[in-house]
Amino acid sequence: MNLKLVSRDGGLMSPLSWIADALQDLKSQGLLRRRRVTQVLPEGWCEVDGRRVLDCASNDYLNLAGDARVIAAAVEALRSTSIGARASPLVCGRSPWHERLEHRIACFEAQPDALLFPTGMAANVGTIAALCGAEDLILCDRANHASLVDGCRLSQAKFRVYRHDDLLTLEHELRKDSGVRRRWIVTDSVFSMDGDVAPLQQLCDIAERCGAELIVDEAHGTGVLGENGRGACEALGVEHRVAVRIGTLSKAVGAQGGFVAGHPDLIDYLWNRARSQVYSTALSPAVCAAATAALDIIAAEPWRRTRLEAASEFFRTQLRIAGVETVFSSTGPIVPVILRDPNAAVELAAQLEQRGFLVGSIRPPTVPRDTSRLRIVVTTAHQDEDLARLATAIREELGKAGLQPGDRRSRPKP
Ligand SMILES: *Cc1c(COP(=O)(O)O)cnc(C)c1O
């Protein structure tokens, strides 16, 4: 061991002394995150710190991550090829499993072509940075996922953030700049922390009025919304009006990876120019096989989506009966309970864990200040009895702590 790193009392000394202060700072603001280990159990359960808890924190909406058929597909691919893809897809990492998955995604999305990325984050960052440039103007909803924001920053385009769903400001800002090459609107289709659906029809109207194009991230829409599970764009009938649609294979699809589906020119351009897939090793072939099998299941078993909708509605009703407020515009499986104070969110999540429920506690910078929250995710695997018990547990723990959840839009108490 490097002796310089050991202090007199034998403790480890950080080579960057300011980091200890920065961590202390985070801790005093209630923003320090702990690393934990979660062991997945069947049917929507998991084990954390030796306790079996209902998993209401992951994004495995359709309960496919552990599906025997999905895992069998991965094992079969593993048996006949390598674990790693060994190179960037552009060099020699694109295997028959990658090609099959891209084809499967294109069919699923009813688009002529599709391109894989190592993750959904890489798809967002790489696609926006490849399509938008310094002469462009991007308008970005304030509630957009961090990976969209990072893509906008990386693109070096002029980049403005509008208040969540503030369409008047959006249109005003889009019209302001005259010397702009191209205008873009970038948005989540389902907002990951509020669970509400973007007003995509109005966004398309504004884009058309202002000569802008839309980039939509369907991370929480794919598999969940729409007649065929293609997401919010399908559900709202705007697929043909959205220039670029990005998705992830890591949420409802239960696997890993990101994708863009669309016109062959768009796909060819991203294949050549999207640095996050050009300069990163391709997905594992086993993951591609798993995602392909999962998309087959999503297409063949629409009951999963129907059950998810019913379970989400059931849980929301139970919360309403219990008098627990959520974000009023939110629908579907992402259920936020806004507590404002980060420590309160962490405390409440810990109490719920004691009672057998794993829920996310989400704090800044993931959400704006004073909107720390529980983020509860309903999945196809959850049973009504368990969801009803969770709603009761939330009401009781809120009562014990003297907390009153509020809507995202209400002002924090002084
Ligand atoms: C999770 C998420 C991503 C990133 O997807 P990964 O496949 O996990 O990298 C992108 N956008 C949104 C809105 C997300 O919630």
JSON list of C-alpha atoms and ligand atoms in Angstrom, two decimals, residues 59 61 118-124 143-148 188-193 217-220 246-251 255-258 334 375, ligand 1:
[
{"chain": "A", "resi": 59, "resn": "ASN", "atom": "CA", "xyz": [-38.01, 0.39, -13.56]},
{"chain": "A", "resi": 61, "resn": "TYR", "atom": "CA", "xyz": [-42.31, -2.24, -15.34]},
{"chain": "A", "resi": 118, "resn": "PRO", "atom": "CA", "xyz": [-24.53, 1.03, -25.13]},
{"chain": "A", "resi": 119, "resn": "THR", "atom": "CA", "xyz": [-27.16, 2.65, -22.86]},
{"chain": "A", "resi": 120, "resn": "GLY", "atom": "CA", "xyz": [-30.13, 4.98, -23.05]},
{"chain": "A", "resi": 121, "resn": "MET", "atom": "CA", "xyz": [-27.91, 7.69, -21.60]},
{"chain": "A", "resi": 122, "resn": "ALA", "atom": "CA", "xyz": [-25.40, 7.15, -24.42]},
{"chain": "A", "resi": 123, "resn": "ALA", "atom": "CA", "xyz": [-28.23, 7.25, -26.97]},
{"chain": "A", "resi": 124, "resn": "ASN", "atom": "CA", "xyz": [-29.43, 10.63, -25.71]},
{"chain": "A", "resi": 143, "resn": "ALA", "atom": "CA", "xyz": [-37.91, 18.28, -15.93]},
{"chain": "A", "resi": 144, "resn": "ASN", "atom": "CA", "xyz": [-35.97, 16.49, -18.70]},
{"chain": "A", "resi": 145, "resn": "HIS", "atom": "CA", "xyz": [-33.65, 13.64, -17.80]},
{"chain": "A", "resi": 146, "resn": "ALA", "atom": "CA", "xyz": [-30.01, 14.53, -17.06]},
{"chain": "A", "resi": 147, "resn": "SER", "atom": "CA", "xyz": [-28.79, 12.65, -20.15]},
{"chain": "A", "resi": 148, "resn": "LEU", "atom": "CA", "xyz": [-30.83, 14.93, -22.43]},
{"chain": "A", "resi": 188, "resn": "ASP", "atom": "CA", "xyz": [-38.97, 13.22, -22.17]},
{"chain": "A", "resi": 189, "resn": "SER", "atom": "CA", "xyz": [-42.20, 11.57, -23.34]},
{"chain": "A", "resi": 190, "resn": "VAL", "atom": "CA", "xyz": [-42.96, 10.41, -19.79]},
{"chain": "A", "resi": 191, "resn": "PHE", "atom": "CA", "xyz": [-41.15, 12.50, -17.20]},
{"chain": "A", "resi": 192, "resn": "SER", "atom": "CA", "xyz": [-39.06, 10.12, -15.16]},
{"chain": "A", "resi": 193, "resn": "MET", "atom": "CA", "xyz": [-39.50, 11.75, -11.74]},
{"chain": "A", "resi": 217, "resn": "ASP", "atom": "CA", "xyz": [-36.96, 10.31, -25.23]},
{"chain": "A", "resi": 218, "resn": "GLU", "atom": "CA", "xyz": [-39.36, 7.39, -24.70]},
{"chain": "A", "resi": 219, "resn": "ALA", "atom": "CA", "xyz": [-37.33, 5.83, -21.85]},
{"chain": "A", "resi": 220, "resn": "HIS", "atom": "CA", "xyz": [-40.44, 5.43, -19.66]},
{"chain": "A", "resi": 246, "resn": "ILE", "atom": "CA", "xyz": [-34.97, 7.59, -28.62]},
{"chain": "A", "resi": 247, "resn": "GLY", "atom": "CA", "xyz": [-35.63, 4.65, -26.32]},
{"chain": "A", "resi": 248, "resn": "THR", "atom": "CA", "xyz": [-33.98, 2.45, -23.74]},
{"chain": "A", "resi": 249, "resn": "LEU", "atom": "CA", "xyz": [-33.89, -1.33, -23.37]},
{"chain": "A", "resi": 250, "resn": "SER", "atom": "CA", "xyz": [-33.12, -1.06, -19.67]},
{"chain": "A", "resi": 251, "resn": "LYS", "atom": "CA", "xyz": [-36.56, -0.24, -18.29]},
{"chain": "A", "resi": 255, "resn": "ALA", "atom": "CA", "xyz": [-32.34, -5.66, -20.44]},
{"chain": "A", "resi": 256, "resn": "GLN", "atom": "CA", "xyz": [-29.74, -3.01, -21.25]},
{"chain": "A", "resi": 257, "resn": "GLY", "atom": "CA", "xyz": [-28.91, -0.58, -24.02]},
{"chain": "A", "resi": 258, "resn": "GLY", "atom": "CA", "xyz": [-30.38, 2.38, -25.84]},
{"chain": "A", "resi": 334, "resn": "ILE", "atom": "CA", "xyz": [-44.36, 6.26, -11.68]},
{"chain": "A", "resi": 375, "resn": "ARG", "atom": "CA", "xyz": [-40.59, 7.74, -6.23]},
{"chain": "B", "resi": 1, "resn": "LIG", "atom": "C1", "xyz": [-33.21, 6.01, -17.35]},
{"chain": "B", "resi": 1, "resn": "LIG", "atom": "C2", "xyz": [-33.36, 7.08, -18.33]},
{"chain": "B", "resi": 1, "resn": "LIG", "atom": "C3", "xyz": [-32.44, 7.22, -19.38]},
{"chain": "B", "resi": 1, "resn": "LIG", "atom": "C4", "xyz": [-31.17, 6.42, -19.44]},
{"chain": "B", "resi": 1, "resn": "LIG", "atom": "O1", "xyz": [-31.39, 5.11, -19.85]},
{"chain": "B", "resi": 1, "resn": "LIG", "atom": "P1", "xyz": [-30.31, 4.00, -19.48]},
{"chain": "B", "resi": 1, "resn": "LIG", "atom": "O2", "xyz": [-30.59, 2.93, -20.45]},
{"chain": "B", "resi": 1, "resn": "LIG", "atom": "O3", "xyz": [-30.57, 3.62, -18.07]},
{"chain": "B", "resi": 1, "resn": "LIG", "atom": "O4", "xyz": [-28.97, 4.62, -19.65]},
{"chain": "B", "resi": 1, "resn": "LIG", "atom": "C5", "xyz": [-32.70, 8.16, -20.34]},
{"chain": "B", "resi": 1, "resn": "LIG", "atom": "N1", "xyz": [-33.78, 8.95, -20.27]},
{"chain": "B", "resi": 1, "resn": "LIG", "atom": "C6", "xyz": [-34.67, 8.86, -19.27]},
{"chain": "B", "resi": 1, "resn": "LIG", "atom": "C7", "xyz": [-35.86, 9.76, -19.25]},
{"chain": "B", "resi": 1, "resn": "LIG", "atom": "C8", "xyz": [-34.47, 7.93, -18.26]},
{"chain": "B", "resi": 1, "resn": "LIG", "atom": "O5", "xyz": [-35.33, 7.86, -17.24]}
]
